[in-house]
Coordinates of C-alpha atoms in Angstrom, one line a residue:
X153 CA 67.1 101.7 160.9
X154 CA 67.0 99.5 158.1
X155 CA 65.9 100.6 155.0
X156 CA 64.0 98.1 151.9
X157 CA 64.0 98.9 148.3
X158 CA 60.7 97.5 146.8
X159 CA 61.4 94.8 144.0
X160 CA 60.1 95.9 140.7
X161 CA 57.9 92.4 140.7
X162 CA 56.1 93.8 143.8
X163 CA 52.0 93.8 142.7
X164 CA 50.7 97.3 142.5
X165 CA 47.4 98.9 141.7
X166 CA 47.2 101.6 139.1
X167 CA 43.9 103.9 139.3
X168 CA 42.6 104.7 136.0
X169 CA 39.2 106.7 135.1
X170 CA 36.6 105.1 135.8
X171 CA 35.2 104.5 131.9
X172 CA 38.7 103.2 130.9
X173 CA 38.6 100.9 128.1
X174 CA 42.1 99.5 126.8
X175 CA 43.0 101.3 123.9
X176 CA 42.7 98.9 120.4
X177 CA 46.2 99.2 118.8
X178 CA 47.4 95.8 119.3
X179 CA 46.0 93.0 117.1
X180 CA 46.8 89.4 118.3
X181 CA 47.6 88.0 115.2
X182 CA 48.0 84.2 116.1
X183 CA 46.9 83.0 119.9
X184 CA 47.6 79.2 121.5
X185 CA 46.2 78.6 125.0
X186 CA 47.7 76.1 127.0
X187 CA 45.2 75.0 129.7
X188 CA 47.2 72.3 132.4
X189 CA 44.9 70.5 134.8
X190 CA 47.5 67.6 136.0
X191 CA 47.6 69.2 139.4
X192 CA 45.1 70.2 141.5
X193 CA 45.6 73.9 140.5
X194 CA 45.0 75.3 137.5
X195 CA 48.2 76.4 135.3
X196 CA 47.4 78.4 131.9
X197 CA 50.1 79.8 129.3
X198 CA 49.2 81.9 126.6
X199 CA 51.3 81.9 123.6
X200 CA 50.3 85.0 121.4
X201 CA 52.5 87.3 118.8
X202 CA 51.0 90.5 118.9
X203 CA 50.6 93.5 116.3
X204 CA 51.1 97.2 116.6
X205 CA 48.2 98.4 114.4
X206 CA 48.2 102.2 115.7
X207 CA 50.5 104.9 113.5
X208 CA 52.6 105.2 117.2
X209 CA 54.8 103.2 118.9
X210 CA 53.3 101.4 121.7
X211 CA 54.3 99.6 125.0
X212 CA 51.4 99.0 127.0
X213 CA 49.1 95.5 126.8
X214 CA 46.3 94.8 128.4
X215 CA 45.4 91.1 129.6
X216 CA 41.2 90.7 130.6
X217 CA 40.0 88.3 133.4
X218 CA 36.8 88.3 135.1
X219 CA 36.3 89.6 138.0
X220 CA 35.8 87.0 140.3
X221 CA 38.6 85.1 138.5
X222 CA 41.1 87.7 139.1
X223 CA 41.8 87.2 143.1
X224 CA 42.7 84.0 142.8
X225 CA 45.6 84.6 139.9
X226 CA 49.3 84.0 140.9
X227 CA 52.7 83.8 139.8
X228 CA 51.3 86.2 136.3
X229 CA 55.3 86.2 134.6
X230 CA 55.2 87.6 130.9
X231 CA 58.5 86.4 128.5
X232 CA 59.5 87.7 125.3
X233 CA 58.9 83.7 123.8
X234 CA 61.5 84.3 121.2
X235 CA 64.3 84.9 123.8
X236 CA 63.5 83.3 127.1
X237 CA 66.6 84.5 128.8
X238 CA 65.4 88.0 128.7
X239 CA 63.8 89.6 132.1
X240 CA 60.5 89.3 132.2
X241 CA 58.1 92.3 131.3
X242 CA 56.6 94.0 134.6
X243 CA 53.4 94.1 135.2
X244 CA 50.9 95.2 136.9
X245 CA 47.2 94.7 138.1
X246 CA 45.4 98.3 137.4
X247 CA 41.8 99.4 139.3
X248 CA 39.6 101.6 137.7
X249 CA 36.1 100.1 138.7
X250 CA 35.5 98.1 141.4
X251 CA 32.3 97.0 140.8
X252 CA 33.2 95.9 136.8
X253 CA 33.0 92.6 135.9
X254 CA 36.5 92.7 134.5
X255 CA 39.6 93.8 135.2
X256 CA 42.8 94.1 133.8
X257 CA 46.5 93.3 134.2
X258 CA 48.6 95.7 132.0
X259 CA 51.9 94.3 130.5
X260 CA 54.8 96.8 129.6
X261 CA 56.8 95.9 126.5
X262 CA 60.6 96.7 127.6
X263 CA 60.7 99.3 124.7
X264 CA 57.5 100.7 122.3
X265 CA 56.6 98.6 119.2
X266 CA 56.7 99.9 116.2
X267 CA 53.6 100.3 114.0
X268 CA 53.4 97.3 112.3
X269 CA 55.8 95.5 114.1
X270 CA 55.1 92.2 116.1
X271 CA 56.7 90.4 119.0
X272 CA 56.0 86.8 120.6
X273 CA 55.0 87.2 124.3
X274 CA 54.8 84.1 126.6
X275 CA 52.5 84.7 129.5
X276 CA 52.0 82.2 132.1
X277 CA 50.0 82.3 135.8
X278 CA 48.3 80.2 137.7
X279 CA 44.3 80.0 139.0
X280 CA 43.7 78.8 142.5
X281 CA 40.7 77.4 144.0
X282 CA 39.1 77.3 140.5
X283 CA 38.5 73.5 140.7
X284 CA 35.2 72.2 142.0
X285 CA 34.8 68.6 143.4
X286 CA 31.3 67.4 141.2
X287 CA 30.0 65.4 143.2
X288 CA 30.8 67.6 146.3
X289 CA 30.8 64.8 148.2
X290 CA 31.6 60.7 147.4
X291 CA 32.2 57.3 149.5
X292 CA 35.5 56.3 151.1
X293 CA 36.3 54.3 148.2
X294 CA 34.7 56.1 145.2
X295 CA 36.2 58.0 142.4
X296 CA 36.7 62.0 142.6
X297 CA 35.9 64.1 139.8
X298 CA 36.3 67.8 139.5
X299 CA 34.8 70.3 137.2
X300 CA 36.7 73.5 135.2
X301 CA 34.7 75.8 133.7
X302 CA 36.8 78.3 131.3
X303 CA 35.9 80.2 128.2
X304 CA 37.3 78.4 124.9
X305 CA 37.8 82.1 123.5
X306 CA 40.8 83.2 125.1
X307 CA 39.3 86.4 127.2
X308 CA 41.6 89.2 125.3
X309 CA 41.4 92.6 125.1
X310 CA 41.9 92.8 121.7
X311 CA 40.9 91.5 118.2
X312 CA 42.0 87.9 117.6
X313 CA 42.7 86.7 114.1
X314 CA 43.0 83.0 114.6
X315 CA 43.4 81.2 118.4
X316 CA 43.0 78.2 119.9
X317 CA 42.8 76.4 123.2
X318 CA 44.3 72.9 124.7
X319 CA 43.8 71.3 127.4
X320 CA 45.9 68.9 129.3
X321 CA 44.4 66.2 131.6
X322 CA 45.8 64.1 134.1
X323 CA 43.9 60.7 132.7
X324 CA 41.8 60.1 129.7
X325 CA 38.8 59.3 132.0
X326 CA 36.5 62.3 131.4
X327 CA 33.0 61.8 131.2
X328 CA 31.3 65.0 130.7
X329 CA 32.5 67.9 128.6
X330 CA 30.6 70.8 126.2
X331 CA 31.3 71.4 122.7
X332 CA 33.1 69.7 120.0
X333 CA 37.0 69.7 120.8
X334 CA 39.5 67.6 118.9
X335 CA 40.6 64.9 121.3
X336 CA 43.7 63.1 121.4
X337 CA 44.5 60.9 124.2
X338 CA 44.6 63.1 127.6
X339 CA 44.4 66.7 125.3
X340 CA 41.5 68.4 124.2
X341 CA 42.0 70.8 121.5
X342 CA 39.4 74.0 121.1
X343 CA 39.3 75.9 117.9
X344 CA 40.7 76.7 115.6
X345 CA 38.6 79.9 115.8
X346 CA 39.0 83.1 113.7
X347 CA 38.4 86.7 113.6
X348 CA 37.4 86.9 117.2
X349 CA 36.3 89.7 118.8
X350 CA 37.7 91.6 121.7
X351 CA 35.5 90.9 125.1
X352 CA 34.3 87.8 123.6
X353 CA 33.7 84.2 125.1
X354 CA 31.6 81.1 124.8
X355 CA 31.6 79.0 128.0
X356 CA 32.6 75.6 128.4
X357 CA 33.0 73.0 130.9
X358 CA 34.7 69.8 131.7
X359 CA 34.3 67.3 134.2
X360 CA 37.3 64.6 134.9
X361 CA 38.5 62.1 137.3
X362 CA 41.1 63.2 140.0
X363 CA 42.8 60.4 141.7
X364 CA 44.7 62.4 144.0
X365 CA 43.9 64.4 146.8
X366 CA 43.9 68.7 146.5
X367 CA 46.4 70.1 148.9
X368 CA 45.9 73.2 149.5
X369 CA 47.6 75.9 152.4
X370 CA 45.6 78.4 153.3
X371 CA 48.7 80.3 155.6
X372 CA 52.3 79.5 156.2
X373 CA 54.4 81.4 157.9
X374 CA 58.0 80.7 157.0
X375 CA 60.9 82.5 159.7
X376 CA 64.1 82.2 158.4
X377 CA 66.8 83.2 161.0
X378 CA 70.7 83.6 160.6
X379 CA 73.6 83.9 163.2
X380 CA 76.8 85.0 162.5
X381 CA 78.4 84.1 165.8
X382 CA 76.8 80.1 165.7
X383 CA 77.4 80.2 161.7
X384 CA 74.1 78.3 161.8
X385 CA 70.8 79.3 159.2
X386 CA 67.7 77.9 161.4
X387 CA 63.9 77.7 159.5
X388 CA 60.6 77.5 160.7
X389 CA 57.9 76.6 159.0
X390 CA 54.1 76.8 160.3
X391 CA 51.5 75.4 157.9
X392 CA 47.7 75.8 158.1
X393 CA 47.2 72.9 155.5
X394 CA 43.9 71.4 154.1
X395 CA 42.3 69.2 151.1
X396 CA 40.0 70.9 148.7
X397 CA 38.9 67.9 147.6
X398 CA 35.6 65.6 147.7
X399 CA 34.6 65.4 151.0
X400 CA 33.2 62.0 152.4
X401 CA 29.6 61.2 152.1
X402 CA 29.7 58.6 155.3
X403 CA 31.7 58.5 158.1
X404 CA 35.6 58.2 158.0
X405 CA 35.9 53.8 158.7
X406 CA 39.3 53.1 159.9
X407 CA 39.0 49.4 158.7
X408 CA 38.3 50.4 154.4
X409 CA 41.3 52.4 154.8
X410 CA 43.1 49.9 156.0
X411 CA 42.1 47.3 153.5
X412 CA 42.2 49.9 150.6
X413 CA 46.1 50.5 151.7
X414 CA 47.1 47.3 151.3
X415 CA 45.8 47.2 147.6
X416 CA 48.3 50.7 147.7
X417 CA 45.8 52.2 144.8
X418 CA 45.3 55.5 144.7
X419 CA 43.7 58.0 147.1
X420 CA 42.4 61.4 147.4
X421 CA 43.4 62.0 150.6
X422 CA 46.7 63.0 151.6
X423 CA 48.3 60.2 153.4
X424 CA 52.3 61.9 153.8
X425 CA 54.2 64.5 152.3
X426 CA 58.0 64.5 150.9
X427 CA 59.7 67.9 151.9
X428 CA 62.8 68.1 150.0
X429 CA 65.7 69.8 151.9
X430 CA 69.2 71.5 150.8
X431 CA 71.8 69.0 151.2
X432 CA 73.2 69.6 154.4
X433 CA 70.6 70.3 156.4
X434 CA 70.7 69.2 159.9
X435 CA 68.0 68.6 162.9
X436 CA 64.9 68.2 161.3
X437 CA 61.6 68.1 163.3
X438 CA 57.9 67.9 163.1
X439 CA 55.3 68.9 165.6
X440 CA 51.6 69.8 165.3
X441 CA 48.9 71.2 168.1
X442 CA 49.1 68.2 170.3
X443 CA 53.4 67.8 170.2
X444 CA 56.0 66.0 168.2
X445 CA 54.8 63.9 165.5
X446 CA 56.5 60.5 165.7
X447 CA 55.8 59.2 161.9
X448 CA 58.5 61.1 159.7
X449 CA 61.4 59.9 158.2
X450 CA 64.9 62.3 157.9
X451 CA 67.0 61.0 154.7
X452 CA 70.3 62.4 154.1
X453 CA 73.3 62.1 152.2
X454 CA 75.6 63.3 150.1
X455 CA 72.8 64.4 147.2
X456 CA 69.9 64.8 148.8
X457 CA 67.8 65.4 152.1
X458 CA 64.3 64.0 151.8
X459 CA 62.2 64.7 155.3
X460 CA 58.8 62.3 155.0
X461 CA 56.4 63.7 156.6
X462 CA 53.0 61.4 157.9
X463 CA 50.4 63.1 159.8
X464 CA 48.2 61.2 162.4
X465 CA 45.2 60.7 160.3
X466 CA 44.4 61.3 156.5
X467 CA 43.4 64.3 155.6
X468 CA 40.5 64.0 153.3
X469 CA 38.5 66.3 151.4
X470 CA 37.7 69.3 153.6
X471 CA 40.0 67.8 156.6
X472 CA 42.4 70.3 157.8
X473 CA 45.5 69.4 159.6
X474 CA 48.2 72.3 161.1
X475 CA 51.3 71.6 161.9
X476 CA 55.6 72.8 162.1
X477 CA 58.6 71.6 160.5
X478 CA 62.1 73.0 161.2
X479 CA 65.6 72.6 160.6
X480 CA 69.3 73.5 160.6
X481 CA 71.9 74.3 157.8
X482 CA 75.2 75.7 157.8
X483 CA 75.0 79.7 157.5
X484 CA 78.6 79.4 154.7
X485 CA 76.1 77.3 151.9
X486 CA 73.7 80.5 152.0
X487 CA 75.5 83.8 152.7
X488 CA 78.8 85.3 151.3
X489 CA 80.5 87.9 152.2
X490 CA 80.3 91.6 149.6
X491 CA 82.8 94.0 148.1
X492 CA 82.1 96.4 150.4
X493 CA 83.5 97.0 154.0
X494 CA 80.4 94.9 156.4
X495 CA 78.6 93.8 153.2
X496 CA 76.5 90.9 153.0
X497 CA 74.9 88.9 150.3
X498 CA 72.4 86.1 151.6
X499 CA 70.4 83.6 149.0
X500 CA 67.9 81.5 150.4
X501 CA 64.6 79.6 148.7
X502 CA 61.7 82.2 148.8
X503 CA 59.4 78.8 149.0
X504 CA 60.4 75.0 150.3
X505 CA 58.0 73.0 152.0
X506 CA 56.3 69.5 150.4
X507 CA 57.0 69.0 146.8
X508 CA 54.0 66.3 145.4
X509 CA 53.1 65.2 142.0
X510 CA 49.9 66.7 142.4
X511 CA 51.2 69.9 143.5
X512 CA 50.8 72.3 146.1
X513 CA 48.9 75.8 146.5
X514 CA 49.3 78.7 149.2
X515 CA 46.7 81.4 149.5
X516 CA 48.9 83.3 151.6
X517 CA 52.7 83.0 152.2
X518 CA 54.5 85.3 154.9
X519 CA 58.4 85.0 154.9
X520 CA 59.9 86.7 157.5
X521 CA 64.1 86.5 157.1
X522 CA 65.4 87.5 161.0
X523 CA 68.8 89.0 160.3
X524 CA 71.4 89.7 163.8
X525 CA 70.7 92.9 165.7
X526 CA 72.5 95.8 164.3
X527 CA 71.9 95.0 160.4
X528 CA 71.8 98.1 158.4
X529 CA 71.1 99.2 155.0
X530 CA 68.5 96.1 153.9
X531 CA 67.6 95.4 150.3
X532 CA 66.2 92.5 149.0
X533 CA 64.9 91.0 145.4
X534 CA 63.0 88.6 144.3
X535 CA 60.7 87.4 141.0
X536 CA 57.8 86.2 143.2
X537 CA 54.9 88.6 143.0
X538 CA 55.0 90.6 146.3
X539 CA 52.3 92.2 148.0
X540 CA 54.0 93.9 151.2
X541 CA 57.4 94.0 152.7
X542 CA 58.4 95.7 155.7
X543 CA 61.3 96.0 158.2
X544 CA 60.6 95.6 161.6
X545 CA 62.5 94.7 165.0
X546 CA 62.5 91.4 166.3
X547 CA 63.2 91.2 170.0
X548 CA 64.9 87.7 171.4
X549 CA 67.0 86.8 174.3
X550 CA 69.8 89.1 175.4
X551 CA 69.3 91.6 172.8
X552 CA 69.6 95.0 173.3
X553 CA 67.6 97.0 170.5
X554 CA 66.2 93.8 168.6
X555 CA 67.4 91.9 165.4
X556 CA 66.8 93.7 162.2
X557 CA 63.9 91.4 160.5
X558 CA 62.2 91.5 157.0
X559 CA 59.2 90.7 156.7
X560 CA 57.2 89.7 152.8
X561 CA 53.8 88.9 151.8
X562 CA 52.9 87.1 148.7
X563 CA 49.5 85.8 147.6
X564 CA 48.4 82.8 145.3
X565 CA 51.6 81.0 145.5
X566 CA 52.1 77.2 144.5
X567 CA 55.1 74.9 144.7
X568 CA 57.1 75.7 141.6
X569 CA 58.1 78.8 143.5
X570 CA 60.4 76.3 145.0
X571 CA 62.9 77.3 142.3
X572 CA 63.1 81.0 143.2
X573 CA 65.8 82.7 145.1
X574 CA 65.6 85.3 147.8
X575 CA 68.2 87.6 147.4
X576 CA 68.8 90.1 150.5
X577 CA 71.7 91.9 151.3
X578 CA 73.0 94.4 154.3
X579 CA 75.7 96.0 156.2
X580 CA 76.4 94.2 159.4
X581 CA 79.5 96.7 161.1
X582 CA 82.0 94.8 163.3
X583 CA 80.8 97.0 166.6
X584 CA 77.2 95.3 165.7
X585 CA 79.1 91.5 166.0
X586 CA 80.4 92.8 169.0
X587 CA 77.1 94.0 170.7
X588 CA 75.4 90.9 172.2
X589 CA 79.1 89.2 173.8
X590 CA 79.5 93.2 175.2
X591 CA 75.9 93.0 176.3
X592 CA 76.6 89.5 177.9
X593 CA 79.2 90.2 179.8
X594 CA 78.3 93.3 181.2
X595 CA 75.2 91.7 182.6
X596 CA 77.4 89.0 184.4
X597 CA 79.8 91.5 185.7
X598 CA 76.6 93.5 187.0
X599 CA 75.2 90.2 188.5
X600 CA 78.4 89.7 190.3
X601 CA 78.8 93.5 191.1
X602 CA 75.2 93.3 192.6
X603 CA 75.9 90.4 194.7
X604 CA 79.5 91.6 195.9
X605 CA 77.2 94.5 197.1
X606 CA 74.8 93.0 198.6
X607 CA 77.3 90.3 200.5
X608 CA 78.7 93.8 201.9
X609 CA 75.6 95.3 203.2
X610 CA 75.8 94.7 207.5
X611 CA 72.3 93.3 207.8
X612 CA 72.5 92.6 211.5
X613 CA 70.4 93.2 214.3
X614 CA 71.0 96.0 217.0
X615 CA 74.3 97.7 217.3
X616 CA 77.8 95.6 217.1
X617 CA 80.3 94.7 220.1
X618 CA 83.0 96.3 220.6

């Protein structure tokens, strides 16, 4: 049997007593928050050079968010900000009270800091579902606004000398908003603020126009499947897809959204998706519950492959619409062969799917990469944030044991995951090629042995003349 090697990115849980508190020997010594609300997820990165104040070296950092924040974080990726090229620092959610109103991620330096030393970290994740539509719902035709409510203290775990926070809007239509930020065209600015506290906050909120609908995917299941003998790479993808947006006050009226199209303003709900493909790709298709779906587009030359997608309806706010795309590339633009005797190397996208300008976000994303029967010796890697993998068997037609498949779970993903790799590779022995054309062919030669035996049998009635 196969056998996986976790990937160092994979999300774990640490148990630590119960009255933990994170140790105070870092000082942030200068903070910047970037808050981005252009999409219709939330995307923060915090910019902070950090202070050994303790008499030891020390590599372990503690980041705070509350705890009804915390399940909806993704993508969490800590850089050293002076040296981007650099691997990330791991990281790590860690449980030591489930019923606390906080919990902690913990951050490991790639070596101790020295006392008195500082480095420049660059942390960046994402918070899903932390928009809310205010009003929750509105007319066909009217404007959408959404509400953020965030802390303009950057929640730390630690003492802050001086910090601030920014926000980023999609439009400079904002009505409502708390406090006194400095405001320069779509950006808000928060602070300067100094000598803050660790634990502390002071509540804020905005509320801003959102002109385009919240797409959101609540599963997809995403099969990637290889074959060696038809040097063909075949994906599946199944989406459970919905809008988190507005929902409509009044009935949906066929004959406004017809008239409102031909103005072609903007809308908040989603009227198509563009799925960009790997060049090459061949035999696209869409399908939903009811069969194939007629309105899509397949684009493709020589730089790109563009599949439009355009479901039967539009989805607006709280509409949900499920529904499969698939397709075909050539198995020589993905895998290569290895040093070693039967080795393997395959790279494919961990994420593809619709790419939109307001973005994209997956509560739950389970890629399962189908490898040919008799694969051996699987390890894989990736920098998306894993919460299981597994290696199971996958039975299809004509095989004999069942093809070797891996199976990963990841949680709060959104689009720009498009840009990772998944790296896997494995042993694939020449008997294993072998195994389905032997299986093949001794089940035709049994077919034919079966009938030869049976045309032989004397199945007559009473005894034969002489």
């Amino acid at each position: 049997m196969a056998e996986s090697n976790l990937s160092s990115t994979l999300s774990s849980h640490s148990i630590l007593p119960s009255n933990f508190k994170p140790p105070q020997v870092f000082k942030n010594v200068n903070l910047v928050r970037n808050v981005n609300l252009e999409k219709g997820y939330v995307k923060e990165t915090i910019n902070v050079v950090i202070e050994n104040i303790d008499a030891k070296p020390q590599d372990e950092y503690y980041l705070p968010f509350d705890a009804s924040v915390v399940e909806n974080v993704g993508g969490l990726e800590v850089r050293d900000k002076k040296d981007a090229s650099k691997p990330a620092f791991k990281s790590e959610l860690v449980e030591y009270d489930p019923f606390s109103p906080t919990q902690f991620y913990r951050i490991l330096l790639s070596k101790p800091l020295a006392p008195s030393a500082q480095q420049t970290l660059s942390i960046t994740y994402h918070l899903l579902s932390s928009l809310a539509p205010l009003p929750a719902t509105i007319g066909q035709q009217d404007k959408q606004y959404l509400k953020h409510t965030f802390s303009t203290y950057t929640p730390s775990a630690y003492l802050t000398s001086n910090q601030k926070t920014k926000l980023k809007f999609p439009g400079v239509e904002i009505p409502e908003f708390t406090g006194e930020p400095e405001r320069q065209g779509t950006a808000f600015t928060y602070g300067p603020y100094d000598n803050i506290p660790a634990g502390s906050e002071s509540l804020a909120s905005v509320r801003y126009e959102f002109t385009k609908p919240i797409i959101h995917v609540t599963l997809l299941e995403r099969d990637v499947e290889i074959s060696h003998w038809g040097g063909n790479l075949a994906t599946e993808e199944r989406y459970w897809l919905t809008n988190k947006g507005a929902a409509l006050s009044n009935q949906f009226s066929r004959v406004t959204y017809v008239s409102s199209n031909y103005y072609n303003g903007p809308s908040v709900a989603i009227k198509e998706l563009q799925v960009p493909l790997k060049v090459g790709s061949l035999n696209p298709y869409f399908t939903d519950d009811i069969g194939n779906v007629s309105t899509s587009r397949f684009r493709s030359n020589s730089r790109e492959a563009m599949l439009e997608l355009k479901p039967r309806y539009p989805i607006f706010g709280n509409w949900a619409f499920p529904f499969r795309i698939g397709w075909d590339a050539t198995l020589s633009d993905f895998l290569r062969k290895a040093d070693r005797d039967h080795g393997y190397v395959l790279k494919v996208p961990f994420l593809e799917g619709p790419k939109m300008s307001e973005g994209v976000s997956y509560e739950k994303v389970v890629l399962r990469v189908v490898l040919p029967e008799g694969a051996t010796d699987v390890q894989f890697h990736t920098s998306v944030p894993l919460v299981s993998s597994s290696i199971s068997l996958h039975r299809t037609f004509m095989d004999t044991l069942g093809r070797t498949t891996l199976t990963l779970t990841a949680m709060n993903v959104v689009d720009e995951s498009r840009d990772v790799d998944l790296v896997v590779t494995y042993q694939y022995p020449a008997f294993a090629a072998y195994r389905k054309p032997i299986a093949i062919f001794a089940g035709v030669m049994a077919v034919f042995v079966t009938a030869w035996v049976i045309g032989s049998l004397d199945n007559s009635i009473g005894k034969t003349v002489q």
